[in-house]
Amino acid sequence: MSNPLVEQNPDPDRYFDELEYWLELEGEAERERMARRRRIRSQTHIEKTGETLIGLQMQDHRTGLAGRLLLDFGKPGATSLPMNRLKVGSPVVVSDNDNPADKGVAGVISRRKHQTIQVATDVWPEGKVHRIDLSPDETTRRRQSAAMAKARLASGRTAKLRDILLGNREMRFSPIPHNIKCLTTLNPPQIDAVQFGLAAKDVAVIHGPPGTGKTTTLAELIFQAVQSGQKVLACAPSNTAVDNLLEKLVGLIPAVVRVGHPARVFEALRGHTLDELVDHDPSTEVIRDMRREVKELIRIAEKGFRSRDGYRRRRELFAEAGQLRGQIRSLEKTVIRNVIDSADVICTTTTIDDDLLNDLTFDLVVIDEACQCTLPSVWQAVLRAEKIVLAGDHCQLPPTVLSDRAAARGMKNSLMQRLIERDGESILRQLTVQYRMHESIMNFSSNAFYDGKLIADVSIKRHRLCDLPDVVELPLTTLPVEFIDTAGAEFDEQMEPDGESKLNPGEARLVVQLVGELIEAGISPAEIGVIAPYAAQVRLLRGQLNVIGLEIDTVDGFQGREKEVIIFTMVRSNERREIGFLADTRRTNVALTRARRKLIVIGDSATLAAHRFYEGMLENFESLNAYRSVWEFPDI
């Protein structure tokens, strides 16, 4: 199959045929992965994948919005759940742990805690002991496929917007409004981005490198749109990104509603979730009474009757309960619709629940972290838009794609990246002042990814660890960057036993020592982050560093995050000088730009320097006099 996405002006039918083909490939890859997990016999290895939890017992349950079951699972006697990739919003299957033949029931992760994980489902699962498996996301794919089918045949405004995104129609801009009064204190590039977003009639792009206040800028843009009477849909590919935007918006706009499964909802934000707003609606008390009545009818019916017409009586009671359920659903839909209609801004993931939003359209659709959205995933939002603003950073993490064939055909290239490559600076504004990193931490990424345009704000330009309260002034807390070279120390990478991921025990020992020294110098563990490109190294370090508050995670886990100090263990060390997926330097860019005051990178220069990007990184550390050898750590 030829690829129409490489053409200058693709035909819509061939364009959407290609996207459908990607979805098929991705579905196949997910189903193959799940089948592999099901074939695993070693219980220890099952959970190492991070996609399965076993030996779970139901610890609590309740009924949530739209009558869905909310089931809390945990491990008996365990203080925490194993490390896993079951994020809020992830589709899962809950099945009988002791019955391999049980196909289970479909659900969605709705909440995560240290000891428990909550699943929203419509059906009660079988068994007393359960397992939860990450599931092929067929529901999301069906929604994406349906949205693309509508876009393919669209007319009117949606057809024009589709053709603009495909490059078959020119983008339009109004004169830049220079008289806006910002509610937030913004710097000149941020103000320019807000004005540019308001001036766009069709599409605009805001490029926000690390620490440049992209979310703050988007919140101001949305505020300005609402002030002019517009209704806004604010979305992002992940629940965390949606909640980060929600947190900024609630201080500016009262009528904001968060739809979906919030990844983490602070106390100050809970009043803005659809669940809470519906729960506090006066009509909901009537719904509760009706639910209690249904429960009582079923209780009476299940007791049975001894009279000859007992069967008829039970049937009547069940029928009455069914009628009440229908009335409950109808009343609940009315309450939900009223809440959504009264909002100025709806916040949700790009996997939009069409049953909740129905045919609602918006004057402005904002997609944050747009570079992590695959092309098929944006069309649900596009269908609802009069105009679109895409925001993100194509120099950081790309979309997650499981199928190598789909990735090779272009699925890892987001819509935002394609628009930038096609139309250049004519459709975008780049934010350039960053408020996170010490200048020495910033400079390499600025030069390597952002044409040297990043500027460290004066408030953080020279800040160091030793400037924090109660932190001892030592070389470790004074110098902003360090590279610790493990070349020649036989810190060889290893394959995880019974696994497919890589680890480096030597680098792990060094990380343990550095964390200890940082804490001893007065750094709070909560201000320390340890990043590894491989999940096996993360698992190894979590087993060796049981420090409350310390965060150890993969690059993906730290996207959009920051810490006062970051330790990045690069893992790869081999005689073949192979660096694996470190070759995707955008991932390394994420790791290098999470630190505020201190960045420590641990790696094997002999392995890394074979790649031109890492050769430049090593030269940068040397120019800063920030190069150290592991031989300076005699206890390792």
XYZ file of C-alpha atoms in Angstrom:
636
model
C 0.000 0.000 0.000
C 1.446 3.370 -1.031
C 1.583 6.097 1.587
C -0.462 9.222 0.691
C 0.849 11.093 3.739
C 4.124 11.792 1.932
C 2.233 13.591 -0.843
C 1.976 17.391 -0.916
C -1.836 17.526 -1.238
C -3.226 14.102 -0.303
C -6.625 12.909 -1.441
C -8.904 12.646 1.662
C -10.045 9.108 0.825
C -6.499 7.768 0.446
C -5.384 9.784 3.493
C -8.016 8.218 5.771
C -7.471 4.774 4.227
C -3.850 5.042 5.386
C -4.893 6.076 8.904
C -7.332 3.153 9.077
C -4.496 0.842 8.039
C -2.396 2.189 10.926
C -5.203 1.462 13.373
C -5.420 -2.118 12.065
C -1.660 -2.582 12.511
C -1.759 -1.092 15.987
C -4.685 -3.327 16.965
C -2.786 -6.398 15.769
C 0.292 -5.363 17.763
C -1.747 -4.889 20.946
C -3.509 -8.225 20.599
C -0.204 -10.015 19.968
C 1.287 -8.410 23.078
C -1.656 -9.481 25.220
C -1.459 -13.028 23.845
C 2.244 -13.176 24.797
C 1.419 -12.109 28.343
C -1.267 -14.768 28.617
C 1.288 -17.431 27.609
C 3.676 -16.474 30.414
C 3.700 -19.135 33.118
C 6.124 -17.554 35.618
C 4.039 -15.431 38.006
C 7.111 -13.335 38.868
C 7.657 -12.410 35.232
C 3.969 -11.747 34.554
C 4.028 -8.613 36.709
C 7.465 -7.509 35.472
C 5.908 -6.414 32.190
C 4.001 -3.728 34.113
C 0.881 -4.618 32.130
C -0.607 -7.191 34.510
C -1.453 -7.420 38.219
C -2.293 -10.805 39.749
C -3.523 -12.115 43.088
C -5.892 -9.204 43.661
C -8.907 -9.142 45.948
C -11.806 -6.721 45.765
C -11.576 -4.394 48.763
C -14.435 -2.001 48.080
C -17.079 -1.181 45.495
C -19.639 1.495 44.748
C -21.809 2.833 41.931
C -20.508 5.814 39.953
C -21.800 8.162 37.253
C -24.092 6.595 34.619
C -24.499 3.512 36.822
C -20.992 2.158 36.240
C -19.431 -0.093 38.899
C -16.312 1.257 40.630
C -14.320 -1.681 42.000
C -11.243 -1.248 44.242
C -8.625 -4.033 44.086
C -5.558 -4.618 46.238
C -3.160 -7.349 47.316
C -3.944 -8.865 50.725
C -1.280 -7.891 53.252
C 0.763 -5.873 50.723
C 1.877 -2.329 51.566
C 1.897 -1.337 47.895
C 1.121 -2.601 44.432
C 4.006 -3.636 42.147
C 5.249 -1.088 39.597
C 2.831 -1.142 36.686
C 1.785 0.721 33.538
C -1.931 0.618 34.314
C -2.594 4.346 34.173
C -5.884 6.116 34.770
C -7.908 5.805 31.571
C -6.143 2.590 30.497
C -8.492 -0.099 29.133
C -8.184 -3.357 31.085
C -9.705 -6.801 31.468
C -10.583 -8.056 34.981
C -10.676 -11.853 35.147
C -10.670 -14.790 37.574
C -7.044 -15.253 38.683
C -7.584 -18.999 39.220
C -9.396 -19.707 35.954
C -7.228 -19.222 32.820
C -10.304 -19.887 30.651
C -12.180 -16.875 32.061
C -12.332 -14.184 29.368
C -13.008 -11.546 32.011
C -14.914 -8.268 31.809
C -13.807 -5.057 30.135
C -13.126 -1.975 32.247
C -11.142 1.229 32.551
C -8.695 2.252 35.295
C -10.463 5.103 37.084
C -8.174 5.725 40.061
C -4.765 4.665 41.366
C -3.455 4.698 44.905
C -0.357 3.271 46.543
C -2.118 0.103 47.729
C -5.203 -0.098 45.503
C -6.298 0.309 41.920
C -9.868 1.129 40.892
C -11.583 -0.209 37.779
C -14.799 1.195 36.279
C -16.841 -1.519 34.591
C -20.431 -2.310 33.649
C -20.311 -5.991 34.665
C -19.405 -7.733 37.922
C -16.311 -9.962 37.409
C -16.200 -13.684 38.218
C -14.054 -15.203 40.960
C -12.790 -14.283 44.417
C -9.167 -13.619 43.425
C -8.625 -11.497 40.323
C -6.051 -10.426 37.796
C -6.053 -7.202 35.799
C -4.503 -7.074 32.322
C -3.915 -4.079 30.114
C -6.307 -4.601 27.241
C -6.239 -3.847 23.539
C -7.973 -0.486 23.359
C -10.686 -1.457 20.900
C -13.159 1.148 22.232
C -10.747 4.003 21.552
C -9.947 2.625 18.099
C -13.632 2.326 17.267
C -14.185 5.947 18.294
C -11.208 7.094 16.237
C -12.350 5.092 13.233
C -15.896 6.491 13.490
C -14.547 10.049 13.742
C -12.355 9.561 10.666
C -15.317 8.168 8.727
C -17.284 11.335 9.546
C -14.328 13.568 8.631
C -13.910 11.760 5.309
C -17.515 12.529 4.312
C -17.819 15.887 6.077
C -19.281 19.017 4.547
C -19.431 22.631 5.664
C -16.969 23.935 8.253
C -15.564 20.512 9.166
C -14.712 19.801 5.517
C -12.878 23.138 5.230
C -10.898 22.469 8.419
C -10.082 18.941 7.212
C -8.777 20.273 3.897
C -6.670 22.902 5.676
C -5.069 20.248 7.890
C -4.372 18.080 4.836
C -2.809 21.010 2.996
C -5.517 21.318 0.364
C -6.729 24.748 1.465
C -4.940 27.897 2.687
C -4.973 28.881 6.368
C -6.440 32.273 7.248
C -5.489 34.811 9.903
C -7.169 37.998 11.140
C -5.069 41.055 12.052
C -3.111 40.420 15.260
C -5.015 41.934 18.244
C -2.511 44.089 20.165
C -4.910 45.544 22.717
C -5.695 42.457 24.808
C -5.454 42.766 28.587
C -3.939 39.595 29.996
C -5.176 38.349 33.344
C -1.878 36.509 33.839
C 1.572 38.088 33.926
C 3.165 36.913 30.678
C 6.481 37.588 28.950
C 6.570 39.042 25.394
C 6.831 35.662 23.546
C 3.894 34.317 25.587
C 1.786 37.408 24.838
C 2.684 37.069 21.153
C 1.562 33.415 21.224
C -1.791 34.338 22.803
C -2.367 37.093 20.222
C -1.396 34.761 17.378
C -3.774 32.052 18.655
C -6.631 34.572 18.806
C -5.854 35.865 15.301
C -5.945 32.414 13.683
C -9.219 31.666 11.903
C -8.454 28.000 11.314
C -5.303 26.555 12.895
C -2.423 27.851 15.010
C 0.535 26.117 16.654
C 2.206 27.101 19.935
C 5.628 25.503 20.342
C 6.545 25.281 24.024
C 10.035 23.942 24.825
C 10.699 22.686 28.384
C 9.931 25.133 31.187
C 8.655 27.946 28.942
C 5.170 28.193 30.488
C 3.185 26.579 27.682
C 0.289 25.583 29.951
C 0.131 29.081 31.472
C 0.032 30.566 27.971
C -2.739 28.208 26.864
C -4.809 29.042 29.953
C -4.576 32.756 29.122
C -5.530 32.078 25.493
C -8.585 30.095 26.640
C -9.515 32.860 29.092
C -9.379 35.455 26.313
C -11.551 33.265 24.087
C -14.151 32.819 26.849
C -14.131 36.586 27.496
C -15.143 37.106 23.877
C -18.087 34.728 24.288
C -16.541 31.548 22.876
C -17.132 28.011 24.123
C -13.883 26.029 24.416
C -12.894 22.355 24.401
C -9.501 21.888 26.088
C -8.035 18.427 25.613
C -4.793 16.445 25.742
C -3.781 12.819 25.099
C -3.232 11.976 28.786
C -5.282 12.523 31.919
C -2.289 14.083 33.667
C -1.863 16.710 30.950
C -5.603 17.497 31.068
C -5.475 17.963 34.836
C -2.391 20.202 34.592
C -4.328 22.466 32.231
C -7.435 22.272 34.433
C -5.384 23.409 37.426
C -4.374 26.565 35.541
C -7.874 27.237 34.218
C -9.854 27.053 37.464
C -8.108 30.163 38.759
C -9.165 32.116 35.669
C -12.565 30.744 34.617
C -15.302 29.616 37.048
C -17.384 27.544 34.597
C -14.903 24.749 33.798
C -16.001 21.091 33.751
C -13.618 18.122 33.764
C -15.113 15.185 31.848
C -13.749 11.642 32.094
C -11.545 9.859 34.599
C -9.270 12.421 36.315
C -5.758 11.066 36.772
C -5.306 13.004 39.976
C -7.780 15.494 41.295
C -6.625 17.861 44.034
C -9.142 18.984 46.623
C -9.345 22.411 44.951
C -10.239 20.791 41.608
C -12.793 18.187 42.641
C -15.670 20.628 42.441
C -15.000 20.992 38.702
C -15.319 17.297 37.780
C -18.493 16.161 36.043
C -19.033 13.482 38.709
C -18.969 16.041 41.536
C -21.117 18.598 39.730
C -23.739 15.977 38.867
C -23.589 14.612 42.421
C -24.373 18.065 43.848
C -27.235 18.774 41.448
C -30.620 18.864 43.261
C -32.024 16.206 40.913
C -29.377 13.715 42.021
C -31.048 13.239 45.416
C -34.136 12.036 43.540
C -31.910 9.656 41.564
C -30.446 8.280 44.812
C -33.949 7.617 46.156
C -34.879 5.841 42.931
C -31.713 3.681 43.134
C -32.591 2.699 46.679
C -36.053 1.733 45.461
C -34.559 -0.406 42.678
C -32.286 -2.138 45.184
C -35.251 -2.892 47.467
C -37.363 -4.226 44.580
C -34.569 -6.594 43.546
C -34.030 -7.695 47.167
C -37.706 -8.601 47.523
C -37.820 -10.331 44.130
C -34.743 -12.460 44.884
C -36.257 -13.727 48.158
C -38.892 -15.617 46.151
C -42.566 -16.272 46.816
C -44.274 -19.497 47.918
C -47.676 -18.719 46.402
C -48.734 -20.117 43.040
C -48.389 -16.743 41.373
C -44.921 -16.209 42.881
C -43.190 -16.430 39.515
C -45.505 -13.766 38.055
C -44.931 -11.524 41.085
C -41.124 -11.804 40.798
C -41.324 -11.013 37.094
C -43.409 -7.915 37.825
C -40.927 -6.717 40.456
C -37.958 -7.158 38.093
C -39.885 -5.349 35.345
C -40.672 -2.478 37.718
C -36.992 -2.274 38.681
C -36.075 -2.194 34.987
C -38.477 0.660 34.323
C -37.024 2.616 37.227
C -33.500 2.037 35.890
C -34.589 3.505 32.557
C -36.017 6.555 34.304
C -32.781 6.930 36.286
C -30.685 6.851 33.119
C -32.943 9.402 31.422
C -32.904 11.766 34.408
C -29.147 11.387 34.821
C -28.572 12.190 31.136
C -30.625 15.380 31.570
C -28.548 16.451 34.589
C -25.279 15.680 32.758
C -26.385 17.640 29.697
C -27.374 20.655 31.819
C -23.987 20.658 33.574
C -22.072 20.411 30.289
C -24.212 23.033 28.524
C -23.618 25.522 31.346
C -19.813 25.265 31.080
C -17.620 27.761 29.232
C -14.762 25.238 29.021
C -14.881 21.441 28.822
C -11.653 19.605 29.735
C -11.196 16.009 28.583
C -8.730 13.679 26.914
C -8.637 13.400 23.136
C -10.495 10.090 23.557
C -13.771 11.975 23.807
C -16.829 10.292 25.297
C -19.332 11.014 22.522
C -22.198 9.704 24.668
C -21.589 12.513 27.167
C -20.835 15.351 24.733
C -23.312 14.208 22.070
C -23.203 16.620 19.083
C -21.744 19.561 21.026
C -19.412 21.806 18.972
C -16.943 24.471 20.108
C -15.724 27.830 18.852
C -12.185 26.858 19.876
C -10.572 23.456 20.422
C -7.186 23.455 22.165
C -5.068 20.284 22.064
C -2.222 20.393 24.591
C 0.728 17.974 24.304
C -0.370 17.610 20.687
C 2.952 16.036 19.702
C 2.008 12.952 21.718
C -1.202 12.473 19.677
C -1.233 10.098 16.730
C -2.999 11.338 13.619
C -6.035 9.037 14.093
C -6.473 10.311 17.667
C -7.061 13.991 16.821
C -10.119 13.669 14.584
C -12.691 13.362 17.370
C -11.627 16.832 18.509
C -11.373 18.236 14.959
C -15.004 17.261 14.242
C -16.169 19.524 17.076
C -14.033 22.555 16.177
C -14.589 25.888 14.515
C -10.838 26.413 14.883
C -7.942 24.557 16.499
C -4.843 25.510 18.490
C -2.204 22.781 18.799
C 0.397 23.140 21.550
C 3.374 21.014 22.478
C 6.995 20.309 21.653
C 7.908 18.040 18.737
C 11.447 17.855 20.114
C 10.243 15.810 23.093
C 8.376 12.489 23.324
C 6.516 11.402 20.168
C 3.243 9.432 20.250
C 3.413 5.927 21.696
C 3.074 3.393 18.869
C 3.308 -0.377 19.416
C 3.353 -1.515 15.789
C 6.769 -1.237 14.142
C 5.094 -1.344 10.731
C 2.732 1.502 11.605
C 5.631 3.516 13.051
C 7.666 2.967 9.873
C 4.772 4.317 7.784
C 4.619 7.503 9.868
C 2.302 6.906 12.827
C 4.896 8.322 15.242
C 4.759 11.699 13.471
C 2.068 13.861 15.053
C -0.206 16.316 13.255
C 1.594 19.219 14.946
C 4.996 17.996 13.744
C 3.681 17.539 10.196
C 2.193 21.041 10.126
C 5.479 22.561 11.315
C 7.467 20.599 8.731
C 5.015 21.575 5.991
C 4.250 25.224 6.785
C 7.191 26.309 8.945
C 7.053 29.430 11.080
C 4.019 30.838 9.275
C 1.667 28.847 11.498
C 3.482 28.868 14.826
C 4.796 30.924 17.689
C 7.628 29.582 19.818
C 8.003 30.332 23.511
C 11.632 31.099 24.334
C 11.941 32.218 27.986
C 12.211 29.259 30.344
C 11.643 29.308 34.117
C 12.992 25.913 35.173
C 16.630 25.203 34.446
C 19.931 26.698 35.481
C 21.497 28.168 32.346
C 24.191 25.476 32.246
C 21.544 22.731 32.265
C 19.558 24.492 29.540
C 22.255 25.341 27.030
C 22.940 21.943 25.457
C 19.273 21.190 24.714
C 18.735 24.776 23.551
C 21.526 24.457 20.989
C 20.761 20.860 19.971
C 16.965 21.186 19.593
C 15.861 24.830 19.637
C 18.426 26.667 17.490
C 19.933 28.242 20.618
C 16.797 30.367 21.142
C 16.041 29.456 24.760
C 16.711 32.106 27.383
C 16.934 31.373 31.118
C 14.864 33.872 33.082
C 16.909 35.912 35.529
C 14.999 34.377 38.454
C 16.450 30.898 37.774
C 19.448 31.592 35.567
C 22.035 30.930 38.285
C 20.091 29.083 40.981
C 21.917 26.146 42.625
C 21.125 23.382 45.092
C 23.184 25.073 47.790
C 20.880 28.105 47.568
C 18.031 26.033 49.015
C 17.381 26.320 52.776
C 19.418 23.956 54.990
C 21.475 22.569 52.091
C 25.204 22.248 52.723
C 27.534 23.987 50.260
C 29.597 21.233 48.648
C 30.880 20.597 45.106
C 27.874 18.253 44.717
C 25.415 21.049 45.567
C 27.311 23.918 43.928
C 27.979 22.640 40.398
C 24.804 22.610 38.244
C 25.804 19.748 35.895
C 27.972 16.634 36.046
C 28.677 13.734 33.728
C 30.064 10.628 35.442
C 31.862 8.438 32.910
C 31.813 4.679 33.531
C 34.114 3.792 30.588
C 36.605 1.085 31.495
C 34.911 0.231 34.795
C 33.159 -2.864 33.423
C 29.743 -1.426 34.218
C 28.286 -3.571 31.457
C 24.588 -3.549 30.595
C 22.650 -6.771 31.206
C 19.389 -8.259 30.028
C 16.865 -8.543 32.851
C 16.423 -12.195 33.918
C 13.231 -13.605 32.374
C 12.654 -10.235 30.736
C 13.130 -8.174 27.603
C 14.430 -4.962 29.190
C 17.976 -3.863 30.028
C 19.611 -2.884 33.292
C 23.038 -1.824 34.540
C 23.846 -2.904 38.131
C 27.059 -0.842 38.242
C 25.264 2.381 37.360
C 22.537 1.463 39.851
C 25.101 1.227 42.675
C 26.418 4.657 41.750
C 22.887 6.098 41.743
C 22.305 4.696 45.244
C 25.493 6.380 46.505
C 24.645 9.727 44.889
C 21.114 9.739 46.307
C 22.557 9.091 49.757
C 25.043 11.954 49.394
C 22.363 14.360 48.201
C 20.058 13.545 51.122
C 22.956 13.861 53.559
C 23.707 17.307 52.087
C 20.171 18.410 53.001
C 18.200 17.756 49.793
C 14.681 16.468 50.404
C 14.066 13.082 48.737
C 10.892 14.584 47.231
C 13.103 16.986 45.247
C 15.199 14.181 43.732
C 14.226 12.334 40.554
C 16.001 9.330 39.046
C 15.353 8.663 35.358
C 16.279 5.564 33.350
C 15.478 4.831 29.699
C 14.723 1.167 30.523
C 12.001 -0.175 32.813
C 14.299 -2.944 34.102
C 16.714 -0.330 35.496
C 13.784 1.423 37.149
C 12.691 -1.841 38.785
C 16.253 -2.546 39.950
C 16.627 0.912 41.500
C 13.226 0.841 43.178
C 14.265 -2.398 44.834
C 17.503 -0.834 46.110
C 16.207 2.637 47.074
C 13.237 2.431 49.412
C 13.247 6.152 50.223
C 9.925 7.889 50.930
C 9.375 10.749 48.496
C 12.108 9.749 46.041
C 10.784 9.246 42.504
C 12.334 6.717 40.137
C 10.753 6.320 36.717
C 11.240 5.996 32.979
C 11.544 8.964 30.634
C 7.845 8.660 29.808
C 6.972 8.860 33.494
C 8.811 12.173 33.867
C 7.393 13.877 30.769
C 6.007 17.265 31.827
C 7.596 16.950 35.292
C 10.493 18.665 37.046
C 12.693 18.173 40.131
C 15.399 20.239 41.810
C 17.896 17.492 40.987
C 17.759 14.767 38.346
C 20.025 11.729 38.071
C 19.881 10.179 34.605
C 21.308 6.652 34.347
C 21.739 5.856 30.646
C 22.266 2.069 31.101
C 23.808 1.264 27.703
C 27.403 0.012 27.936
C 28.693 -2.621 25.505
C 31.646 -3.396 23.248
C 29.418 -3.175 20.159
C 28.732 0.512 20.961
C 25.004 -0.045 20.456
C 22.677 2.464 22.108
C 19.247 1.037 21.185
C 16.361 3.465 21.488
C 18.644 6.120 22.995
C 19.081 6.852 19.289
C 15.715 8.658 19.523
C 17.366 11.742 21.002
C 13.990 13.360 21.762
C 13.711 10.984 24.727
C 17.087 12.105 26.007
C 16.011 15.724 25.584
C 13.160 15.040 28.006
C 15.515 13.504 30.591
C 18.078 16.321 30.330
C 15.471 19.065 30.821
C 13.648 17.846 33.961
C 16.247 19.278 36.394
C 15.955 22.740 37.912
C 19.238 23.191 39.805
C 21.297 20.023 39.318
C 21.685 17.467 36.533
C 23.806 14.331 36.931
C 24.211 12.037 33.926
C 25.788 8.600 34.295
C 26.958 6.815 31.168
C 29.697 5.016 29.247
C 31.423 7.528 26.984
C 32.961 4.758 24.857
C 29.488 3.466 23.972
C 27.702 6.804 23.727
C 30.269 8.727 21.688
C 29.644 6.488 18.669
C 26.512 8.589 18.116
C 27.041 12.157 16.933
C 24.421 13.640 19.295
C 26.021 12.073 22.379
C 29.465 13.023 21.202
C 28.218 16.628 21.261
C 26.698 16.088 24.713
C 30.014 14.824 26.083
C 31.860 17.787 24.552
C 29.360 20.105 26.230
C 30.051 18.573 29.650
C 33.788 18.857 29.096
C 33.470 22.526 28.105
C 31.694 23.158 31.438
C 34.422 21.326 33.373
C 31.642 18.995 34.471
C 33.284 15.694 33.488
C 34.063 13.118 36.205
C 35.207 9.528 36.086
C 33.597 6.715 38.036
C 37.086 5.977 39.350
C 36.605 9.000 41.617
C 34.083 6.858 43.533
C 36.302 4.230 45.183
C 33.437 2.581 47.100
C 31.518 1.596 43.950
